[in-house]
Amino acid sequence: MLTALVLSMSAMAQTKLTAAQQQKIVEKVNRSTSAITSMQCSFTQTKSMKMLSKKMQSGGVMYYKKPNKLRWQYTHPYDYTFVMNGDKVNIKSAKSSQKIDVQRNKMFRQITDIILSTVTGGSLKNSADFTVEMFKDDRQYFARLYPKKKELKQIYQVIEIYFNSELTMVSSVKMLEKTGDATTVTLTGVKTNQPVNEKVFSVN
């Protein structure tokens, strides 16, 4: 009963924006994110699995450089690094390393596009891939992205992107999968438009 009441109150606190309000907010976010040439931060990831009661937590660092360079590195509780540099991707773990040509793998290309666009906020204008709805609660604005393409629908029910109070960048992303599993990534210590060593994007 208490859980239902809390969920009900939470839902009531969320206000869906009108089409005009949404357009205004999306334009503001796009102006801010378009001005970002590089980003670096720490992240915390929490994954809830339908079959497990305990949540799994991990964390690491992220580096981004416009237009399509990304390093997503888990540093705890395990070592795992995803590096994208243009059409090339390198995935490294403590035991293996794998190189992928994104252009030859349609599904992988779409996934990497989602990673880039959600981190930067660019997915709000990606109308070919998502139906976007904007909301406001007591603390912040957030967007719900519903996949349009068949391949993405097979993986995700909805992706939620939360923005900082100034609407200048993404603060967290929540991905709800078709399986019922959910992953939330929170970005902290974000620095933008500062030099990033090209070596962090090496895929050799």
Coordinates of N, CA and C in Angstrom, one line a residue:
M1 N 0.8 -1.2 0.0 CA 0.0 0.0 0.0 C 0.9 1.3 0.0
L2 N 1.9 1.3 0.9 CA 2.8 2.4 1.0 C 3.5 2.6 -0.4
T3 N 4.0 1.5 -0.9 CA 4.7 1.6 -2.2 C 3.8 2.2 -3.3
A4 N 2.6 1.7 -3.3 CA 1.7 2.2 -4.3 C 1.4 3.7 -4.2
L5 N 1.3 4.2 -2.9 CA 1.1 5.6 -2.6 C 2.2 6.4 -3.1
V6 N 3.4 5.9 -2.8 CA 4.6 6.7 -3.2 C 4.7 6.8 -4.7
L7 N 4.5 5.7 -5.4 CA 4.5 5.7 -6.9 C 3.5 6.6 -7.4
S8 N 2.3 6.6 -6.8 CA 1.2 7.5 -7.3 C 1.6 8.9 -7.1
M9 N 2.2 9.3 -6.0 CA 2.6 10.7 -5.7 C 3.7 11.1 -6.7
S10 N 4.6 10.2 -7.0 CA 5.7 10.4 -7.9 C 5.1 10.7 -9.3
A11 N 4.2 9.9 -9.7 CA 3.6 10.1 -11.0 C 2.8 11.4 -11.1
M12 N 2.2 11.8 -10.1 CA 1.4 13.1 -10.1 C 2.4 14.3 -10.1
A13 N 3.6 14.1 -9.6 CA 4.5 15.2 -9.6 C 5.1 15.5 -11.0
Q14 N 5.0 14.5 -11.9 CA 5.6 14.7 -13.2 C 4.5 15.3 -14.1
T15 N 5.0 16.4 -14.8 CA 4.1 17.1 -15.7 C 4.7 17.0 -17.1
K16 N 3.8 16.5 -18.0 CA 4.2 16.3 -19.4 C 4.1 17.7 -20.1
L17 N 5.2 18.1 -20.8 CA 5.2 19.4 -21.5 C 4.3 19.4 -22.7
T18 N 3.8 20.6 -23.0 CA 3.0 20.7 -24.3 C 4.0 20.7 -25.4
A19 N 3.5 20.6 -26.6 CA 4.3 20.5 -27.8 C 5.2 21.8 -27.9
A20 N 4.6 22.9 -27.6 CA 5.3 24.2 -27.7 C 6.4 24.3 -26.6
Q21 N 6.0 23.8 -25.4 CA 7.0 23.8 -24.3 C 8.2 22.9 -24.6
Q22 N 7.8 21.7 -25.2 CA 8.8 20.7 -25.5 C 9.8 21.3 -26.6
Q23 N 9.3 21.9 -27.6 CA 10.1 22.4 -28.6 C 11.1 23.5 -28.1
K24 N 10.6 24.3 -27.2 CA 11.4 25.3 -26.6 C 12.6 24.7 -25.8
I25 N 12.3 23.7 -25.0 CA 13.3 23.1 -24.2 C 14.3 22.3 -25.0
V26 N 13.8 21.6 -26.0 CA 14.7 20.8 -26.9 C 15.6 21.7 -27.6
E27 N 15.1 22.9 -28.1 CA 16.0 23.9 -28.8 C 17.1 24.4 -27.8
K28 N 16.7 24.6 -26.6 CA 17.7 25.1 -25.6 C 18.8 24.0 -25.3
V29 N 18.3 22.8 -25.1 CA 19.3 21.7 -24.9 C 20.2 21.5 -26.1
N30 N 19.6 21.6 -27.3 CA 20.4 21.4 -28.5 C 21.5 22.5 -28.7
R31 N 21.1 23.8 -28.3 CA 22.1 24.9 -28.4 C 23.2 24.6 -27.5
S32 N 22.9 24.1 -26.3 CA 23.9 23.9 -25.3 C 24.8 22.7 -25.6
T33 N 24.2 21.6 -26.0 CA 25.0 20.4 -26.4 C 25.8 20.6 -27.7
S34 N 25.3 21.4 -28.6 CA 26.0 21.6 -29.8 C 27.3 22.4 -29.6
A35 N 27.3 23.1 -28.5 CA 28.5 23.9 -28.2 C 29.6 23.1 -27.5
I36 N 29.3 21.8 -27.1 CA 30.2 21.0 -26.4 C 31.1 20.3 -27.5
T37 N 32.4 20.5 -27.4 CA 33.4 19.9 -28.3 C 34.1 18.7 -27.6
S38 N 34.1 18.7 -26.3 CA 34.7 17.6 -25.6 C 34.1 17.5 -24.2
M39 N 34.1 16.3 -23.6 CA 33.6 16.1 -22.3 C 34.4 15.0 -21.6
Q40 N 34.6 15.2 -20.3 CA 35.2 14.1 -19.5 C 34.5 14.1 -18.1
C41 N 34.3 13.0 -17.5 CA 33.7 12.9 -16.3 C 33.8 11.5 -15.7
S42 N 33.4 11.3 -14.4 CA 33.2 10.0 -13.8 C 31.8 9.6 -13.9
F43 N 31.6 8.3 -13.8 CA 30.2 7.8 -13.9 C 30.0 6.7 -12.9
T44 N 28.7 6.5 -12.5 CA 28.3 5.4 -11.6 C 27.2 4.7 -12.3
Q45 N 27.3 3.4 -12.4 CA 26.2 2.6 -13.1 C 25.6 1.7 -12.2
T46 N 24.3 1.7 -12.2 CA 23.5 0.7 -11.3 C 22.6 -0.1 -12.2
K47 N 22.7 -1.4 -12.1 CA 21.9 -2.3 -13.0 C 21.0 -3.1 -12.1
S48 N 19.7 -3.1 -12.4 CA 18.7 -3.9 -11.7 C 18.2 -5.0 -12.6
M49 N 18.4 -6.2 -12.2 CA 18.0 -7.3 -13.1 C 16.7 -8.0 -12.5
K50 N 15.8 -8.3 -13.4 CA 14.5 -8.8 -13.0 C 14.7 -10.1 -12.2
M51 N 15.7 -10.9 -12.5 CA 15.9 -12.2 -11.9 C 16.7 -12.1 -10.6
L52 N 17.2 -10.9 -10.3 CA 18.0 -10.8 -9.1 C 17.5 -9.7 -8.2
S53 N 17.5 -9.9 -6.9 CA 17.0 -8.9 -5.9 C 18.1 -7.8 -5.7
K54 N 19.3 -8.2 -5.8 CA 20.4 -7.3 -5.5 C 20.8 -6.5 -6.7
K55 N 21.0 -5.2 -6.5 CA 21.5 -4.4 -7.7 C 23.0 -4.5 -7.8
M56 N 23.4 -4.4 -9.1 CA 24.8 -4.4 -9.4 C 25.4 -3.0 -9.6
Q57 N 26.4 -2.6 -9.0 CA 27.0 -1.3 -9.1 C 28.4 -1.4 -9.7
S58 N 28.7 -0.4 -10.6 CA 30.0 -0.3 -11.1 C 30.3 1.2 -11.4
G59 N 31.5 1.5 -11.8 CA 31.8 2.9 -12.1 C 33.1 3.0 -12.9
G60 N 33.4 4.2 -13.3 CA 34.6 4.5 -14.1 C 34.7 5.9 -14.6
V61 N 35.3 6.1 -15.8 CA 35.5 7.4 -16.3 C 35.0 7.4 -17.8
M62 N 34.7 8.5 -18.3 CA 34.2 8.7 -19.7 C 34.9 9.9 -20.3
Y63 N 35.3 9.7 -21.6 CA 35.9 10.8 -22.3 C 35.2 10.9 -23.7
Y64 N 34.9 12.1 -24.1 CA 34.2 12.3 -25.4 C 34.8 13.4 -26.1
K65 N 35.0 13.3 -27.4 CA 35.4 14.4 -28.3 C 34.6 14.4 -29.6
K66 N 34.2 15.5 -29.9 CA 33.3 15.7 -31.1 C 34.1 15.4 -32.3
P67 N 33.5 14.7 -33.3 CA 32.1 14.3 -33.4 C 31.8 12.9 -33.0
N68 N 32.8 12.0 -33.0 CA 32.5 10.6 -32.8 C 33.6 9.8 -32.1
K69 N 34.2 10.4 -31.1 CA 35.2 9.7 -30.3 C 34.8 9.6 -28.9
L70 N 34.8 8.3 -28.4 CA 34.3 8.1 -27.0 C 35.2 7.0 -26.3
R71 N 35.5 7.2 -25.1 CA 36.1 6.2 -24.3 C 35.2 6.0 -23.0
W72 N 34.7 4.8 -22.9 CA 33.9 4.4 -21.7 C 34.6 3.4 -21.0
Q73 N 35.2 3.7 -19.8 CA 36.1 2.8 -19.1 C 35.6 2.5 -17.7
Y74 N 35.3 1.2 -17.5 CA 34.9 0.8 -16.1 C 36.2 0.5 -15.4
T75 N 36.3 1.1 -14.2 CA 37.5 0.9 -13.3 C 37.2 0.1 -12.1
H76 N 36.0 -0.1 -11.7 CA 35.6 -1.0 -10.6 C 34.1 -1.4 -10.8
P77 N 33.8 -2.6 -10.3 CA 34.7 -3.6 -9.6 C 35.5 -4.4 -10.6
Y78 N 35.5 -4.1 -11.9 CA 36.3 -4.8 -12.9 C 36.9 -3.8 -13.9
D79 N 37.8 -4.3 -14.7 CA 38.4 -3.5 -15.7 C 37.8 -3.8 -17.1
Y80 N 37.2 -2.9 -17.7 CA 36.5 -3.1 -19.0 C 36.5 -1.7 -19.8
T81 N 36.9 -1.7 -21.0 CA 37.0 -0.4 -21.7 C 36.4 -0.5 -23.1
F82 N 35.6 0.4 -23.4 CA 35.0 0.5 -24.7 C 35.5 1.8 -25.4
V83 N 36.2 1.7 -26.5 CA 36.7 2.9 -27.2 C 36.2 3.0 -28.6
M84 N 35.6 4.1 -28.9 CA 35.1 4.3 -30.3 C 35.9 5.5 -30.9
N85 N 36.4 5.3 -32.1 CA 37.1 6.4 -32.8 C 36.6 6.3 -34.3
G86 N 35.7 7.2 -34.6 CA 35.1 7.1 -35.9 C 34.3 5.8 -36.1
D87 N 34.7 5.0 -37.1 CA 34.0 3.8 -37.4 C 34.6 2.6 -36.7
K88 N 35.7 2.8 -36.0 CA 36.4 1.7 -35.4 C 36.1 1.7 -33.9
V89 N 35.9 0.4 -33.4 CA 35.7 0.2 -31.9 C 36.6 -0.8 -31.4
N90 N 37.1 -0.6 -30.2 CA 38.0 -1.6 -29.5 C 37.4 -1.8 -28.2
I91 N 37.2 -3.1 -27.8 CA 36.6 -3.5 -26.5 C 37.7 -4.3 -25.8
K92 N 38.1 -3.8 -24.6 CA 39.1 -4.5 -23.9 C 38.6 -4.9 -22.5
S93 N 39.1 -6.1 -22.1 CA 38.8 -6.5 -20.7 C 40.2 -7.1 -20.2
A94 N 40.2 -7.6 -19.0 CA 41.4 -8.0 -18.4 C 41.9 -9.3 -19.2
K95 N 41.0 -10.0 -19.9 CA 41.4 -11.2 -20.5 C 41.4 -11.2 -22.0
S96 N 40.8 -10.2 -22.7 CA 40.7 -10.2 -24.1 C 40.6 -8.8 -24.7
S97 N 40.7 -8.7 -26.0 CA 40.6 -7.4 -26.8 C 40.0 -7.8 -28.1
Q98 N 39.0 -6.9 -28.5 CA 38.2 -7.2 -29.7 C 38.1 -5.9 -30.5
K99 N 38.4 -6.0 -31.8 CA 38.2 -4.8 -32.6 C 37.0 -5.0 -33.5
I100 N 36.2 -4.0 -33.7 CA 35.0 -4.0 -34.5 C 34.9 -2.9 -35.5
D101 N 34.5 -3.2 -36.7 CA 34.2 -2.2 -37.7 C 32.8 -1.9 -37.6
V102 N 32.4 -0.7 -37.1 CA 31.0 -0.3 -36.8 C 30.2 -0.3 -38.1
Q103 N 30.8 0.1 -39.2 CA 30.1 0.2 -40.5 C 29.6 -1.1 -41.0
R104 N 30.2 -2.2 -40.6 CA 29.9 -3.5 -41.1 C 28.9 -4.2 -40.2
N105 N 28.5 -3.6 -39.1 CA 27.6 -4.2 -38.1 C 26.5 -3.2 -37.8
K106 N 25.4 -3.3 -38.5 CA 24.3 -2.4 -38.4 C 23.8 -2.2 -36.9
M107 N 23.6 -3.3 -36.2 CA 23.1 -3.3 -34.9 C 24.0 -2.6 -34.0
F108 N 25.3 -2.9 -34.1 CA 26.3 -2.3 -33.2 C 26.4 -0.8 -33.5
R109 N 26.3 -0.5 -34.8 CA 26.3 1.0 -35.1 C 25.2 1.7 -34.4
Q110 N 24.0 1.1 -34.4 CA 22.9 1.8 -33.8 C 23.1 1.9 -32.3
I111 N 23.7 0.9 -31.7 CA 24.0 1.0 -30.2 C 25.0 2.0 -29.9
T112 N 26.0 2.1 -30.7 CA 27.1 3.1 -30.4 C 26.5 4.5 -30.7
D113 N 25.6 4.7 -31.6 CA 25.0 6.0 -31.9 C 24.1 6.4 -30.7
I114 N 23.5 5.4 -30.1 CA 22.7 5.7 -28.9 C 23.6 6.2 -27.7
I115 N 24.7 5.5 -27.5 CA 25.6 5.9 -26.5 C 26.0 7.3 -26.7
L116 N 26.5 7.6 -27.9 CA 26.9 9.0 -28.1 C 25.8 10.0 -28.0
S117 N 24.7 9.7 -28.5 CA 23.6 10.7 -28.5 C 23.0 10.9 -27.2
T118 N 22.9 9.9 -26.4 CA 22.4 10.1 -25.0 C 23.3 10.8 -24.1
V119 N 24.6 10.5 -24.2 CA 25.6 11.2 -23.4 C 25.6 12.7 -23.7
T120 N 25.5 13.0 -24.9 CA 25.6 14.5 -25.3 C 24.2 15.1 -25.4
G121 N 23.1 14.4 -25.3 CA 21.8 15.0 -25.4 C 21.3 15.1 -26.8
G122 N 22.1 14.7 -27.8 CA 21.7 14.9 -29.2 C 20.5 14.0 -29.6
S123 N 20.2 13.0 -28.9 CA 19.1 12.1 -29.2 C 17.8 12.8 -29.2
L124 N 17.6 13.9 -28.6 CA 16.3 14.6 -28.6 C 15.9 15.0 -30.0
K125 N 16.9 15.3 -30.9 CA 16.5 15.7 -32.2 C 16.6 14.6 -33.2
N126 N 16.9 13.3 -32.7 CA 17.0 12.2 -33.6 C 15.6 11.5 -33.8
S127 N 14.7 12.2 -34.5 CA 13.4 11.8 -34.7 C 13.2 10.5 -35.5
A128 N 14.2 10.2 -36.3 CA 14.1 8.9 -37.1 C 14.2 7.7 -36.2
D129 N 14.9 7.8 -35.0 CA 15.1 6.7 -34.2 C 14.2 6.6 -33.0
F130 N 13.7 7.8 -32.5 CA 12.9 7.8 -31.3 C 11.7 8.7 -31.4
T131 N 10.7 8.4 -30.6 CA 9.6 9.3 -30.3 C 9.9 9.9 -29.0
V132 N 10.0 11.2 -28.9 CA 10.5 11.9 -27.7 C 9.3 12.6 -27.0
E133 N 9.2 12.4 -25.7 CA 8.3 13.1 -24.8 C 9.1 13.8 -23.7
M134 N 8.8 15.0 -23.4 CA 9.5 15.8 -22.4 C 8.6 16.0 -21.2
F135 N 9.2 15.9 -20.0 CA 8.5 16.0 -18.7 C 9.3 16.9 -17.8
K136 N 8.6 17.4 -16.8 CA 9.2 18.2 -15.7 C 8.7 17.7 -14.4
D137 N 9.6 17.5 -13.4 CA 9.1 17.2 -12.1 C 9.5 18.3 -11.1
D138 N 9.6 18.0 -9.8 CA 9.9 19.1 -8.9 C 11.3 19.5 -8.9
R139 N 12.2 18.7 -9.6 CA 13.6 19.0 -9.5 C 14.2 19.3 -10.9
Q140 N 13.7 18.7 -11.9 CA 14.4 18.7 -13.2 C 13.5 18.4 -14.4
Y141 N 14.1 18.6 -15.6 CA 13.5 18.2 -16.8 C 14.1 16.9 -17.2
F142 N 13.2 16.0 -17.8 CA 13.8 14.8 -18.4 C 13.0 14.4 -19.6
A143 N 13.6 13.6 -20.4 CA 13.0 13.1 -21.7 C 12.8 11.6 -21.7
R144 N 11.7 11.1 -22.2 CA 11.5 9.7 -22.5 C 11.6 9.5 -24.0
L145 N 12.4 8.6 -24.3 CA 12.7 8.2 -25.7 C 12.1 6.8 -26.0
Y146 N 11.2 6.7 -26.9 CA 10.6 5.4 -27.3 C 11.2 5.0 -28.6
P147 N 11.9 3.9 -28.7 CA 12.5 3.5 -30.0 C 11.5 3.3 -31.1
K148 N 11.9 3.6 -32.3 CA 11.0 3.4 -33.5 C 11.5 2.2 -34.3
K149 N 12.8 2.1 -34.4 CA 13.4 1.0 -35.3 C 13.2 -0.3 -34.6
K150 N 13.0 -1.3 -35.5 CA 12.7 -2.7 -35.0 C 13.9 -3.2 -34.2
E151 N 15.1 -3.0 -34.6 CA 16.3 -3.5 -33.9 C 16.3 -3.0 -32.5
L152 N 16.1 -1.7 -32.3 CA 16.1 -1.0 -31.0 C 14.9 -1.5 -30.1
K153 N 13.8 -1.6 -30.8 CA 12.6 -2.1 -30.0 C 12.8 -3.4 -29.4
Q154 N 13.6 -4.3 -30.0 CA 13.9 -5.6 -29.5 C 14.7 -5.5 -28.2
I155 N 15.4 -4.4 -28.0 CA 16.3 -4.3 -26.8 C 15.6 -3.4 -25.7
Y156 N 15.2 -2.2 -26.1 CA 14.7 -1.2 -25.2 C 13.2 -0.9 -25.2
Q157 N 12.7 -0.8 -24.0 CA 11.3 -0.3 -23.9 C 11.3 1.2 -24.0
V158 N 12.1 1.8 -23.2 CA 12.2 3.3 -23.2 C 13.6 3.7 -22.6
I159 N 14.1 4.9 -23.0 CA 15.3 5.4 -22.4 C 14.9 6.8 -21.9
E160 N 15.3 7.0 -20.6 CA 15.0 8.3 -20.0 C 16.3 9.1 -19.8
I161 N 16.3 10.3 -20.2 CA 17.5 11.2 -20.1 C 17.2 12.4 -19.2
Y162 N 18.0 12.5 -18.2 CA 17.8 13.6 -17.2 C 18.8 14.7 -17.4
F163 N 18.4 16.0 -17.3 CA 19.3 17.1 -17.5 C 19.5 17.9 -16.2
N164 N 20.7 18.5 -16.2 CA 21.0 19.4 -15.0 C 20.0 20.6 -15.1
S165 N 20.0 21.3 -14.0 CA 19.0 22.4 -13.8 C 19.1 23.5 -14.9
E166 N 20.4 23.7 -15.4 CA 20.6 24.7 -16.4 C 20.3 24.3 -17.8
L167 N 19.9 23.0 -17.9 CA 19.7 22.4 -19.2 C 20.8 22.5 -20.2
T168 N 22.0 22.4 -19.6 CA 23.2 22.5 -20.5 C 23.9 21.2 -20.8
M169 N 23.5 20.1 -20.0 CA 24.1 18.8 -20.3 C 23.3 17.7 -19.6
V170 N 23.6 16.5 -20.0 CA 22.9 15.3 -19.4 C 23.5 15.1 -18.0
S171 N 22.7 14.7 -17.0 CA 23.1 14.4 -15.7 C 23.0 12.9 -15.4
S172 N 22.0 12.2 -16.1 CA 21.9 10.8 -15.9 C 21.0 10.2 -17.0
V173 N 21.2 8.9 -17.2 CA 20.5 8.2 -18.3 C 19.9 6.9 -17.7
K174 N 18.7 6.6 -17.9 CA 18.1 5.3 -17.5 C 17.6 4.6 -18.7
M175 N 18.0 3.3 -18.8 CA 17.6 2.5 -19.9 C 16.8 1.3 -19.4
L176 N 15.5 1.2 -19.8 CA 14.7 0.1 -19.4 C 14.6 -0.9 -20.6
E177 N 15.1 -2.1 -20.4 CA 15.1 -3.1 -21.4 C 13.8 -3.9 -21.5
K178 N 13.6 -4.6 -22.7 CA 12.5 -5.4 -22.9 C 12.4 -6.5 -21.9
T179 N 13.5 -7.0 -21.4 CA 13.5 -8.1 -20.4 C 13.0 -7.7 -19.0
G180 N 12.9 -6.3 -18.8 CA 12.5 -5.8 -17.5 C 13.7 -5.4 -16.7
D181 N 14.9 -5.6 -17.2 CA 16.2 -5.1 -16.6 C 16.3 -3.6 -16.8
A182 N 16.9 -2.9 -15.9 CA 17.1 -1.5 -16.0 C 18.5 -1.1 -15.6
T183 N 19.1 -0.2 -16.4 CA 20.4 0.4 -16.1 C 20.3 1.9 -16.0
T184 N 20.9 2.4 -14.9 CA 21.0 3.8 -14.7 C 22.4 4.3 -14.6
V185 N 22.8 5.3 -15.4 CA 24.1 5.8 -15.4 C 24.1 7.3 -15.0
T186 N 24.8 7.6 -13.9 CA 24.9 9.0 -13.4 C 26.2 9.6 -13.7
L187 N 26.3 10.7 -14.3 CA 27.5 11.4 -14.6 C 27.9 12.4 -13.5
T188 N 29.1 12.5 -13.0 CA 29.6 13.4 -12.0 C 30.9 14.0 -12.4
G189 N 31.2 15.2 -11.8 CA 32.4 15.9 -12.1 C 32.7 16.2 -13.6
V190 N 31.6 16.6 -14.2 CA 31.6 16.8 -15.7 C 32.5 18.0 -16.0
K191 N 33.4 17.9 -17.0 CA 34.2 19.0 -17.5 C 34.0 19.0 -19.0
T192 N 33.7 20.2 -19.5 CA 33.5 20.3 -21.0 C 34.5 21.3 -21.6
N193 N 34.7 21.0 -22.9 CA 35.5 21.9 -23.8 C 36.9 22.1 -23.2
Q194 N 37.5 21.0 -22.6 CA 38.8 21.1 -22.2 C 39.7 20.1 -23.0
P195 N 41.0 20.3 -23.1 CA 41.8 19.4 -24.0 C 41.7 17.9 -23.5
V196 N 41.6 17.0 -24.4 CA 41.6 15.6 -24.1 C 42.7 14.9 -24.9
N197 N 43.6 14.2 -24.3 CA 44.7 13.5 -24.9 C 44.2 12.5 -26.0
E198 N 44.6 12.6 -27.2 CA 44.1 11.8 -28.3 C 44.4 10.3 -28.0
K199 N 45.4 10.0 -27.1 CA 45.8 8.6 -26.8 C 44.6 7.9 -26.2
V200 N 43.7 8.6 -25.5 CA 42.6 7.8 -24.8 C 41.7 7.3 -25.8
F201 N 41.7 7.7 -27.1 CA 40.8 7.2 -28.1 C 41.5 6.3 -29.1
S202 N 42.7 5.8 -28.7 CA 43.4 4.9 -29.6 C 42.7 3.5 -29.7
V203 N 42.6 3.0 -30.9 CA 41.9 1.7 -31.1 C 42.9 0.7 -31.7
N204 N 44.2 1.1 -31.6 CA 45.3 0.2 -32.2 C 45.5 -1.0 -31.2

